[in-house]
Structure formats: C-alpha cells, structure tokens
C-alpha cells in the first residue's frame, strides 16, 4: 500500500451503478493500483443492490462507511439529513425509503461494518481519508465555507498533511502552505450541479515531490440510468438532475455561493 | 385519593453541567450591541432604540476579534445586534471579516434600501467565502408578524428582503416560532407559500424556538423552576450538539459564551477571546431551551 504510485479516490455512489462501473473502468484503465471509496452507496438512484457486486470482495478496492451507509446499515428510519425545507424532506424520505426497501440484508450488514476512515503515508505525506470530515461523519466541507485556517486546524488536529473527503457532492481542492492540501472528491452518483451530466473523481499521483491530485471527469450512459429511474418510479426531479446536470433537490444544505452557481 | 406525580415541577437536583469548548468553530460579533431600530416583543436581549447596555463595537475591536479567531482556525462568522446595518462602519466590517471566512449578517431588513441591497449582492458575488444575509420575519400576515415586531414592520421587512432578492442575493428568513403553529409543518408551509407569492420561489428558511428571557419573558412568561440542566442529563452527543461547545460571542463589553446570554449577570467570560476559551457552566434556564429544542443559532 505504501508504495502506490497512482490511485483513485471517489465518493457518493448514490445507487448509480452505471457511473460506478464507468469510474472504476476509467481508474483501472489509467493504471490505478488502488481505488478508495469514501462512502454513501445509497440514495437518489435506482436498484441499490446493483452497486454491491462492483464494490464487495474486490481486491483493489477499499470502501469506507458514509452517514447514509450508517443509517441503511443500522436500519434507521431516515437519512437524518435534518432539512426544514418540506420539499427537500419529501424527496429525501422517498429516496431513503426506496434504498432501505431495496437493499438486501447481507449488503446492509456489510455497510454497517465498514471502516470510517483510512490513513496511509505516501511520499512522506500523511494522507487521511474521511467521509464528511475527520471529526464528524456528516459534517459538510463546502469550498465557500472552509477558511484556510480552519482546514489547517483540521489537518493539525488529525495529524494529516493531505485530507480527502466527500459528502457534499461538489468537488474542490485547496492547496495550503507546506504542500498540505484538502480535497473534496465530490460524488460519482450525481452530477456536480454544473450543467454537465458527467461525474468526477480524484486521480492521485505519488512521486518524490509528494502527492499530486487532479480531478477526472467521467461520462457514463446517463440516459440509460434515467430510463431505469423512471421504470423504478423514482421522482422526476431526480431524473431531471441526471439528464441536465443541475440539482433539483437537497438544495437547503448547500451554501448560497455554491447554490448560485446552479439554476435553482 | 388521586395520586398526582409532581416530580417534573420540582427543581432538579445536582450541579449544573460544565461544558468544554471543543473548538472555536463559530465567532459571533454583537456589532451594534443592544441598539436596534425595532423593539420586538420577543427579543431575548431586550434590544431597542434606547438600550445602550452593550454599545456599538469599534471597527478595530471587530478586526482584533476576527483576526484572533482566524488564528484559532475558526470556521465561520456571524454579525448580529441590535440591528447591524445601523453601524456606520458595517461595510468595512463585512469586508474585513470575509477575508478570513464565511459570514452571515442577521438583520431585520428594514434598513435595506436598493443601494445597500446592490452593495451586499456585489459582496456576495465577489468574496472568496460564502456571504449570507439573514432576515427575521415572525409571521405570514401583517397581524401575526406585527404583533411581535411592531406596527407596519411586515411590509418593511418583506420590502428589504425583496430588494435583496432582486439584487441577486437570496436571503435566509429566520422565524422565531412564538406562534406555536408556525413550528409545525403546515405553519412552515405557509411561509414557503407567502414567499413564493412574493417571487422568492426558492426560499431559504430557519425556524428558532423563543427563549424565555429579556422582553420575551414579559410576553410569553418566564422559565419554570424545573427547566434547568443538571449533570447526568447530557451525554457526549448532546454536549457536542450544543452550540456553545463550539462558539463564543464578542461584544464591546467583553466575551460571552453564546448570543443568548449577553445581558445575563455572570455570563461574561473575559475581555478578549483568548480569555474565554475555558469551560462554561450551563446553569441558565435558556440553556435548557437549547438542549430540549436542539437549537443552534447557526444559519
């Protein structure tokens, strides 16, 4: 593990088995020696059980638990997203109930028992991967809400030089002094509210200089996914997001700055 | 004989819990002290045109507190008062704070004219970090709102919010649920409907429980003796979820644990932020509201 030269990091599968397949294919074709999934397998997309054969018992894949996985794994009643916007709550509950009802018990147990962080040292840099933030699984690290000094504080407190997170669904990265960096890998299950139907993951190169991170944009058959979503009776606003690249729901938790970049 | 259980009315026993500051995530600044252009009947710090118990903060005081907090790795800033837009140097304060992190300004919206709305929208578009304006509105009709916030305020508040929206800044409406039905989902929906009618089609709302102190004590009644926190009532999760485990409030008169308690005797922690990093005692009845209602003042 410590001698990896190229690896991939992604999060937020959201039942999107087609984008997951495309992401894994892309990463492996680029010669990634390992692939890290930072959690949130369920929600939003169709047929949850189709993602697990791609994720379980795969030798180059390391999977961690997100807050959604914790809720599904422990058979909780909702995703605990805590919206006050009735529209966001309505759709979040549909999505959660659908995922809970259509995830096999054996997969729920697997989600329940996943690790909650990864740590490795590459090129002398201590790399930490977490779902939301290292201190709280459901903490949102949005680009516009993270001062440099706060990120420095997280890195110092959790003894890391490079931090990877997901949870918000929109990718960004920040370089700090001394080669330290924070990367939110975004999500592969849903486009990043940017009008593009592709999804993003982080491609990491390790050499003597350190750890270098670039985002990779992956196109997948989003129209085929939309067909399955409609067959499954999932809400039309979700389908619209897949077909247009603009978020239609879960907007309440998004900061005004990120939200203003979208159309809703 | 009827056996009546009065246990809940008895004062709880044992010491008040002590709460450590986990990390200064949130810095509040009482930039205009207790001076406000309105004198709302539910105000938990009795702000108004004549309450000078906390005066305006000087620009240099704001700068010092913001820079100290940034050095500690703060995550976000909030300006409140009183009414922040009464301060003659509010624009300088906003600009300097946004260099260090995201900022929310809590306002009643009444002073937001077109020029100010346009300036605020410009700040939103160009600043590195997120900038939010939070507008307080306490009802979906003039009767409901004005009974709390004063005569003719309903239209003035909505006017300010509409000007912000037209300028390109989508404000967060904050509703204190003094009218109990507004806390329920049907009541919340009425706000969404009202704002949609006003052209704010993707409204952002925050609902807050009232605190029974300040002017609100006279309007809605005081805390009962049993409404107190005691050691043993708080597990680790509850401690982490209390906002005061991650915030402090700076005023012109010193530093306090949270935005609620600045007029409470004994709540002052010190002169500077550095003096106020120690644990606090949750011995005030308002602490009970935060615990029971899961209140956070954050946007």
XYZ file of C-alpha atoms in Angstrom:
563
model
C 0.000 0.000 0.000
C 2.711 2.499 0.944
C 4.454 2.164 -2.436
C 1.430 3.108 -4.545
C 2.254 5.482 -7.362
C -1.201 6.110 -8.727
C -4.578 5.656 -7.108
C -8.156 6.927 -7.327
C -10.491 8.340 -4.677
C -14.230 8.744 -5.118
C -17.379 9.063 -3.003
C -21.166 9.378 -3.221
C -22.258 6.414 -5.340
C -25.954 7.097 -4.626
C -27.045 3.778 -6.248
C -25.667 4.907 -9.609
C -24.298 1.551 -10.757
C -23.593 2.877 -14.262
C -21.398 5.784 -13.132
C -19.689 3.467 -10.625
C -18.891 0.990 -13.398
C -17.574 3.808 -15.612
C -15.470 5.317 -12.816
C -13.852 2.005 -11.897
C -13.193 1.275 -15.582
C -11.612 4.702 -16.093
C -9.408 4.441 -12.992
C -8.219 0.941 -13.825
C -7.543 1.861 -17.449
C -5.314 4.674 -16.187
C -3.313 2.184 -14.162
C -4.600 2.995 -10.678
C -3.122 0.454 -8.312
C -5.815 1.017 -5.711
C -9.209 2.689 -5.581
C -10.703 4.254 -2.454
C -14.450 4.754 -1.986
C -15.304 7.269 0.757
C -18.887 6.119 1.297
C -22.569 6.861 0.687
C -23.506 3.951 -1.509
C -27.273 4.579 -1.441
C -29.883 7.249 -2.090
C -31.109 9.004 -5.213
C -30.517 6.383 -7.955
C -32.223 3.088 -8.887
C -31.754 -0.540 -7.830
C -29.320 -0.243 -4.894
C -28.232 -3.874 -4.976
C -26.588 -3.409 -8.374
C -23.683 -1.445 -6.871
C -22.584 -4.085 -4.350
C -21.155 -6.695 -6.758
C -18.888 -3.904 -8.035
C -17.764 -2.928 -4.527
C -17.604 -6.065 -2.393
C -14.723 -8.529 -2.327
C -12.732 -6.604 -4.930
C -9.001 -6.758 -4.307
C -8.030 -3.240 -5.479
C -10.954 -1.504 -3.772
C -11.129 -0.038 -0.246
C -14.559 1.080 0.908
C -15.468 3.241 3.898
C -18.781 3.997 5.599
C -20.640 7.254 4.992
C -23.527 8.633 7.025
C -26.066 7.156 4.606
C -24.419 3.742 4.889
C -24.580 4.037 8.669
C -28.320 4.746 8.503
C -29.058 1.954 5.992
C -26.721 -0.483 7.747
C -28.433 0.116 11.076
C -31.918 0.125 9.519
C -32.696 3.637 10.769
C -35.898 5.413 9.795
C -34.376 8.210 7.748
C -31.096 9.586 6.469
C -31.016 12.179 9.301
C -30.378 14.947 6.792
C -32.357 17.341 9.008
C -33.917 19.570 6.346
C -36.536 22.169 7.286
C -37.489 22.712 3.659
C -40.561 20.478 3.256
C -39.748 19.840 -0.400
C -36.222 18.636 0.382
C -37.555 16.485 3.223
C -40.202 14.948 0.996
C -37.742 13.860 -1.668
C -35.043 12.821 0.806
C -37.519 10.495 2.504
C -38.693 8.939 -0.787
C -35.087 8.313 -1.688
C -34.207 6.845 1.700
C -37.288 4.597 1.954
C -36.648 3.281 -1.554
C -32.997 2.492 -0.810
C -33.792 0.873 2.552
C -36.534 -1.302 0.990
C -34.374 -2.393 -1.953
C -31.055 -3.154 -0.256
C -30.532 -6.825 0.631
C -29.944 -7.624 4.295
C -26.499 -9.024 3.609
C -25.491 -5.739 1.975
C -26.950 -3.741 4.872
C -24.814 -5.760 7.274
C -21.758 -5.115 5.132
C -22.467 -1.345 5.168
C -22.921 -1.405 8.933
C -19.478 -2.905 9.488
C -17.380 -0.774 7.116
C -14.425 1.242 8.476
C -14.917 5.002 8.954
C -11.508 6.322 7.871
C -8.322 5.382 6.024
C -4.776 6.510 6.793
C -1.573 5.906 4.830
C 1.714 7.692 4.335
C 2.795 8.303 0.768
C 5.984 10.177 -0.199
C 6.368 11.194 3.423
C 2.933 12.813 3.471
C 0.355 11.603 5.935
C -2.843 11.059 3.969
C -6.164 10.865 5.781
C -9.458 9.949 4.112
C -12.817 10.543 5.802
C -16.425 10.776 4.693
C -17.634 14.239 5.803
C -14.737 15.482 7.911
C -12.298 13.655 10.165
C -14.174 14.897 13.225
C -17.752 14.250 12.158
C -19.091 11.868 9.529
C -21.898 14.204 8.429
C -20.017 17.499 8.516
C -20.208 19.312 5.184
C -16.923 20.707 3.906
C -18.063 23.083 1.152
C -15.471 25.153 -0.631
C -17.077 28.503 0.231
C -17.499 27.537 3.892
C -13.967 26.398 4.676
C -11.443 29.096 5.609
C -7.804 28.156 5.054
C -7.167 28.471 8.795
C -9.988 26.046 9.594
C -8.574 23.471 7.167
C -5.123 23.963 8.718
C -6.720 23.315 12.094
C -8.304 20.056 10.863
C -5.026 18.839 9.372
C -3.106 19.666 12.520
C -5.666 18.156 14.904
C -5.949 14.940 12.935
C -2.233 14.655 12.178
C -2.523 14.713 8.404
C -0.851 16.531 5.506
C -3.404 15.584 2.867
C -7.104 15.158 3.598
C -9.680 13.604 1.252
C -13.426 13.921 1.949
C -16.738 13.648 0.066
C -20.336 14.107 1.445
C -21.215 17.414 -0.228
C -21.400 16.154 -3.811
C -19.379 19.014 -5.307
C -15.616 18.586 -5.855
C -12.959 21.157 -4.932
C -9.388 21.224 -3.685
C -7.306 23.699 -1.708
C -3.544 23.875 -1.512
C -2.187 25.167 1.767
C 1.306 26.110 2.879
C 3.982 23.449 3.071
C 2.472 21.185 0.427
C -0.506 20.341 2.570
C -3.866 20.059 0.857
C -7.557 19.292 1.313
C -9.531 17.623 -1.446
C -13.265 17.114 -1.588
C -13.683 14.429 -4.243
C -17.335 15.267 -4.894
C -19.668 12.417 -5.853
C -19.900 9.985 -8.720
C -23.608 9.236 -8.273
C -24.936 12.608 -9.268
C -23.517 15.426 -11.416
C -21.938 18.364 -9.561
C -24.672 20.999 -10.158
C -22.684 22.395 -13.063
C -24.868 21.641 -16.081
C -22.715 18.707 -17.129
C -24.010 15.129 -16.942
C -20.581 13.653 -16.206
C -19.292 12.881 -12.705
C -15.937 13.468 -11.020
C -13.351 11.569 -9.020
C -9.821 12.319 -7.809
C -6.809 10.816 -9.555
C -3.737 10.820 -7.321
C -0.104 10.565 -8.460
C 2.636 9.919 -5.938
C 6.270 10.722 -6.694
C 9.309 12.014 -4.859
C 7.811 15.511 -4.822
C 4.725 14.384 -2.933
C 1.061 13.680 -3.588
C -0.473 15.365 -6.653
C -4.239 15.371 -7.136
C -6.268 16.061 -10.269
C -9.952 15.656 -10.906
C -11.094 13.249 -13.621
C -14.388 13.818 -15.363
C -16.207 10.618 -16.310
C -19.055 10.368 -18.788
C -21.385 7.402 -18.467
C -24.665 6.303 -20.032
C -26.786 8.730 -18.011
C -29.707 8.339 -20.393
C -29.823 4.599 -19.668
C -29.794 5.417 -15.940
C -32.719 7.814 -16.421
C -34.709 5.027 -18.087
C -34.155 2.689 -15.120
C -35.005 5.501 -12.661
C -38.337 6.062 -14.397
C -39.058 2.321 -14.502
C -38.470 2.217 -10.756
C -40.871 5.103 -10.178
C -38.240 7.444 -8.734
C -39.189 11.162 -8.651
C -38.982 13.027 -11.941
C -36.830 15.847 -10.396
C -34.117 13.223 -9.714
C -34.263 12.100 -13.347
C -34.030 15.732 -14.432
C -30.775 16.134 -12.465
C -29.246 13.098 -14.165
C -30.294 14.379 -17.610
C -29.355 18.053 -17.146
C -26.532 18.178 -14.593
C -28.433 20.614 -12.343
C -29.535 19.731 -8.814
C -33.268 19.998 -8.219
C -33.392 18.787 -4.582
C -31.265 18.728 -1.399
C -30.576 22.404 -2.012
C -31.218 23.596 1.527
C -27.894 22.388 2.883
C -25.941 23.914 0.018
C -24.351 27.312 0.807
C -25.723 30.266 -1.128
C -22.449 30.607 -3.027
C -22.483 27.050 -4.404
C -26.221 27.244 -4.965
C -25.939 30.413 -7.010
C -23.755 28.505 -9.490
C -26.733 26.248 -10.296
C -30.066 27.098 -11.853
C -32.317 26.511 -8.792
C -57.203 9.643 46.848
C -55.776 10.681 43.484
C -52.054 10.072 43.170
C -50.559 13.024 41.302
C -46.974 12.899 40.099
C -45.461 16.332 40.591
C -41.889 15.221 40.023
C -41.476 17.264 36.853
C -42.312 20.518 38.676
C -39.640 20.068 41.305
C -36.334 21.840 40.815
C -33.815 19.297 39.569
C -31.037 18.286 41.898
C -27.275 18.236 41.473
C -24.794 20.679 39.958
C -25.201 22.370 36.571
C -23.112 20.707 33.844
C -19.772 22.162 32.818
C -19.192 22.308 29.062
C -15.756 22.471 27.449
C -15.136 24.453 24.267
C -14.264 21.757 21.720
C -13.045 24.173 19.101
C -13.966 27.719 18.170
C -15.949 26.921 15.008
C -18.222 29.939 15.208
C -17.459 33.505 16.230
C -20.423 35.767 16.897
C -19.958 39.539 16.959
C -22.520 41.811 18.602
C -21.503 44.636 16.279
C -24.274 47.057 17.218
C -24.641 45.882 20.797
C -28.194 46.126 22.065
C -29.107 49.084 19.869
C -31.846 48.351 17.371
C -34.322 50.286 15.266
C -37.086 47.908 16.408
C -38.145 46.788 19.896
C -39.617 43.365 19.197
C -41.766 41.884 21.921
C -39.924 38.525 21.857
C -36.377 39.896 21.955
C -34.351 37.765 24.362
C -31.854 40.598 24.932
C -34.381 43.455 25.047
C -32.720 45.293 22.152
C -34.228 48.605 21.105
C -33.560 52.231 20.190
C -32.784 53.109 23.805
C -30.967 50.040 25.124
C -27.324 51.010 25.346
C -26.278 48.295 27.785
C -23.988 46.986 25.036
C -22.752 49.824 22.784
C -21.572 49.615 19.164
C -18.277 47.775 18.611
C -15.435 49.822 17.142
C -14.046 48.730 13.783
C -10.713 47.952 15.469
C -12.435 45.730 18.058
C -14.124 43.759 15.294
C -10.840 43.418 13.440
C -8.998 42.222 16.546
C -11.629 39.586 17.364
C -11.862 38.346 13.771
C -8.086 38.032 13.466
C -7.793 36.268 16.840
C -10.499 33.797 15.846
C -8.873 33.207 12.465
C -5.600 32.408 14.209
C -7.513 29.758 16.177
C -8.869 28.148 12.986
C -12.432 29.463 13.175
C -14.899 28.134 10.580
C -17.457 30.935 10.275
C -18.507 34.395 11.484
C -21.859 35.956 12.374
C -22.784 39.622 12.870
C -25.779 40.462 14.975
C -27.038 43.215 17.261
C -29.219 45.036 17.652
C -29.515 45.895 14.014
C -26.107 45.546 12.307
C -26.962 47.945 9.477
C -27.290 50.800 11.986
C -23.492 50.741 12.337
C -21.837 53.454 10.217
C -18.835 51.184 9.513
C -20.727 47.970 8.831
C -19.431 47.729 5.250
C -15.803 47.885 6.351
C -16.567 45.249 8.997
C -18.167 42.930 6.450
C -15.280 43.333 4.023
C -12.525 42.663 6.554
C -14.306 39.652 8.041
C -14.893 37.995 4.673
C -11.158 37.969 4.084
C -10.941 35.364 6.853
C -14.024 33.189 6.380
C -17.717 32.904 5.588
C -20.047 35.457 7.194
C -23.762 35.714 7.952
C -25.313 39.060 8.905
C -28.537 38.900 10.948
C -30.838 41.813 10.201
C -34.460 42.856 10.444
C -34.256 44.011 6.826
C -35.909 47.368 7.449
C -32.839 49.461 6.545
C -32.052 47.598 3.330
C -32.665 50.056 0.505
C -31.788 49.444 -3.136
C -28.278 50.827 -2.850
C -27.423 48.667 0.160
C -29.008 45.596 -1.426
C -26.906 46.138 -4.515
C -23.726 46.544 -2.449
C -24.469 43.364 -0.471
C -25.161 41.401 -3.651
C -21.830 42.636 -5.018
C -20.087 41.382 -1.888
C -21.797 38.013 -2.297
C -20.629 37.708 -5.894
C -17.025 38.712 -5.339
C -15.989 37.455 -1.919
C -13.850 34.375 -1.584
C -16.059 32.845 1.105
C -19.806 32.471 1.399
C -21.819 35.516 2.465
C -25.367 35.252 3.800
C -27.894 37.805 4.937
C -30.495 36.525 7.359
C -33.769 38.436 7.628
C -36.083 37.980 10.621
C -39.800 37.610 9.909
C -42.211 36.329 12.529
C -45.465 35.696 10.746
C -47.112 35.115 7.402
C -49.528 38.038 7.768
C -49.104 41.635 8.996
C -51.269 40.794 12.032
C -49.132 37.793 13.004
C -45.749 39.469 12.423
C -46.538 43.000 13.610
C -47.861 41.749 16.957
C -44.268 40.650 17.642
C -42.056 43.028 15.659
C -44.086 46.236 15.729
C -46.609 48.095 13.592
C -46.106 48.121 9.833
C -42.939 46.026 10.036
C -44.302 43.126 7.949
C -44.206 45.057 4.684
C -40.943 46.827 5.570
C -39.205 43.512 6.289
C -40.525 41.895 3.131
C -39.577 45.002 1.163
C -35.954 44.749 2.316
C -35.872 41.026 1.562
C -37.369 41.560 -1.880
C -34.755 44.199 -2.670
C -32.016 41.737 -1.679
C -33.586 39.058 -3.849
C -33.931 41.395 -6.822
C -30.276 42.372 -6.446
C -29.277 38.689 -6.655
C -28.906 37.662 -3.034
C -31.303 35.001 -1.725
C -31.703 35.777 1.992
C -32.407 33.250 4.732
C -35.664 34.064 6.523
C -35.468 33.407 10.257
C -38.726 32.739 12.043
C -38.999 32.651 15.820
C -41.905 30.332 16.496
C -43.746 32.471 19.050
C -46.932 31.422 17.292
C -46.728 27.738 18.140
C -48.460 26.566 14.965
C -45.644 28.082 12.875
C -43.326 25.429 14.280
C -45.451 22.684 12.694
C -45.100 21.630 9.086
C -48.379 23.241 7.947
C -47.253 26.515 9.524
C -43.861 26.262 7.872
C -45.503 25.636 4.530
C -47.373 28.954 4.904
C -44.012 30.758 4.817
C -42.959 28.947 1.673
C -46.301 29.852 0.074
C -46.067 33.515 1.151
C -42.532 33.927 -0.172
C -43.375 32.147 -3.431
C -46.205 34.671 -3.902
C -43.638 37.435 -3.477
C -41.481 35.994 -6.231
C -38.972 34.325 -3.900
C -39.517 30.926 -5.450
C -36.662 29.065 -3.768
C -36.919 30.496 -0.261
C -34.481 29.598 2.485
C -35.933 29.405 5.983
C -34.707 28.836 9.506
C -37.039 28.277 12.453
C -35.954 29.099 16.005
C -37.660 28.433 19.333
C -38.169 31.510 21.554
C -36.015 31.977 24.656
C -37.984 32.994 27.743
C -35.682 35.819 28.820
C -35.358 39.552 28.083
C -38.516 41.119 26.661
C -39.839 37.662 25.732
C -40.113 36.842 29.453
C -42.732 39.585 29.783
C -44.552 38.494 26.615
C -44.570 34.711 26.869
C -43.748 34.008 30.521
C -40.579 33.014 32.345
C -38.879 29.652 32.787
C -40.226 27.266 35.399
C -38.035 26.081 38.252
C -37.681 22.619 36.733
C -36.322 23.983 33.448
C -32.662 23.557 34.330
C -29.853 21.341 33.094
C -28.037 19.074 35.517
C -25.015 16.795 35.271
C -26.189 13.424 34.043
C -28.728 14.872 31.619
C -26.071 15.367 28.931
C -24.321 12.546 27.127
C -21.381 13.118 24.789
C -23.610 13.536 21.742
C -25.726 16.178 23.499
C -22.613 18.043 24.574
C -21.265 18.089 21.029
C -24.594 19.281 19.633
C -24.869 22.284 21.963
C -23.710 25.288 20.000
C -21.808 26.744 22.971
C -19.361 23.823 22.729
C -18.087 25.480 19.538
C -18.886 29.211 19.710
C -18.206 32.443 21.546
C -19.812 35.887 21.345
C -17.720 39.049 21.298
C -19.265 42.376 22.293
C -17.919 45.844 23.053
C -18.087 44.838 26.729
C -16.223 41.554 26.520
C -16.748 37.935 25.558
C -19.771 35.758 26.371
C -20.487 32.069 25.754
C -23.280 32.500 23.213
C -25.580 35.017 21.505
C -28.392 34.448 24.024
C -26.753 35.327 27.325
C -25.079 38.716 26.823
C -27.366 40.528 29.248
C -27.141 37.846 31.912
C -25.209 38.634 35.034
C -22.245 36.328 35.475
C -22.123 35.183 31.858
C -19.235 37.468 30.877
C -16.089 35.372 30.423
C -13.345 37.956 29.914
C -12.069 40.912 27.925
C -10.678 39.069 24.930
C -11.351 35.903 23.018
C -8.178 34.401 24.430
C -9.635 34.893 27.943
C -12.785 32.981 27.042
C -11.534 29.573 25.951
C -12.354 27.825 29.217
C -15.409 25.708 30.074
C -18.802 27.258 30.805
C -21.421 26.335 33.356
C -24.823 25.526 31.836
C -26.730 26.954 34.779
C -29.004 29.327 32.928
C -32.578 28.311 32.100
C -32.030 29.399 28.461
C -29.522 26.529 28.235
C -32.482 24.231 28.820
C -34.182 25.548 25.658
C -31.088 24.852 23.541
C -30.894 21.330 24.933
C -34.594 20.463 24.674
C -35.268 22.148 21.324
C -31.927 21.285 19.714
C -31.431 24.984 18.977
C -28.480 26.271 17.041
C -28.255 29.936 16.092
C -26.201 28.989 13.021
C -27.680 29.548 9.589
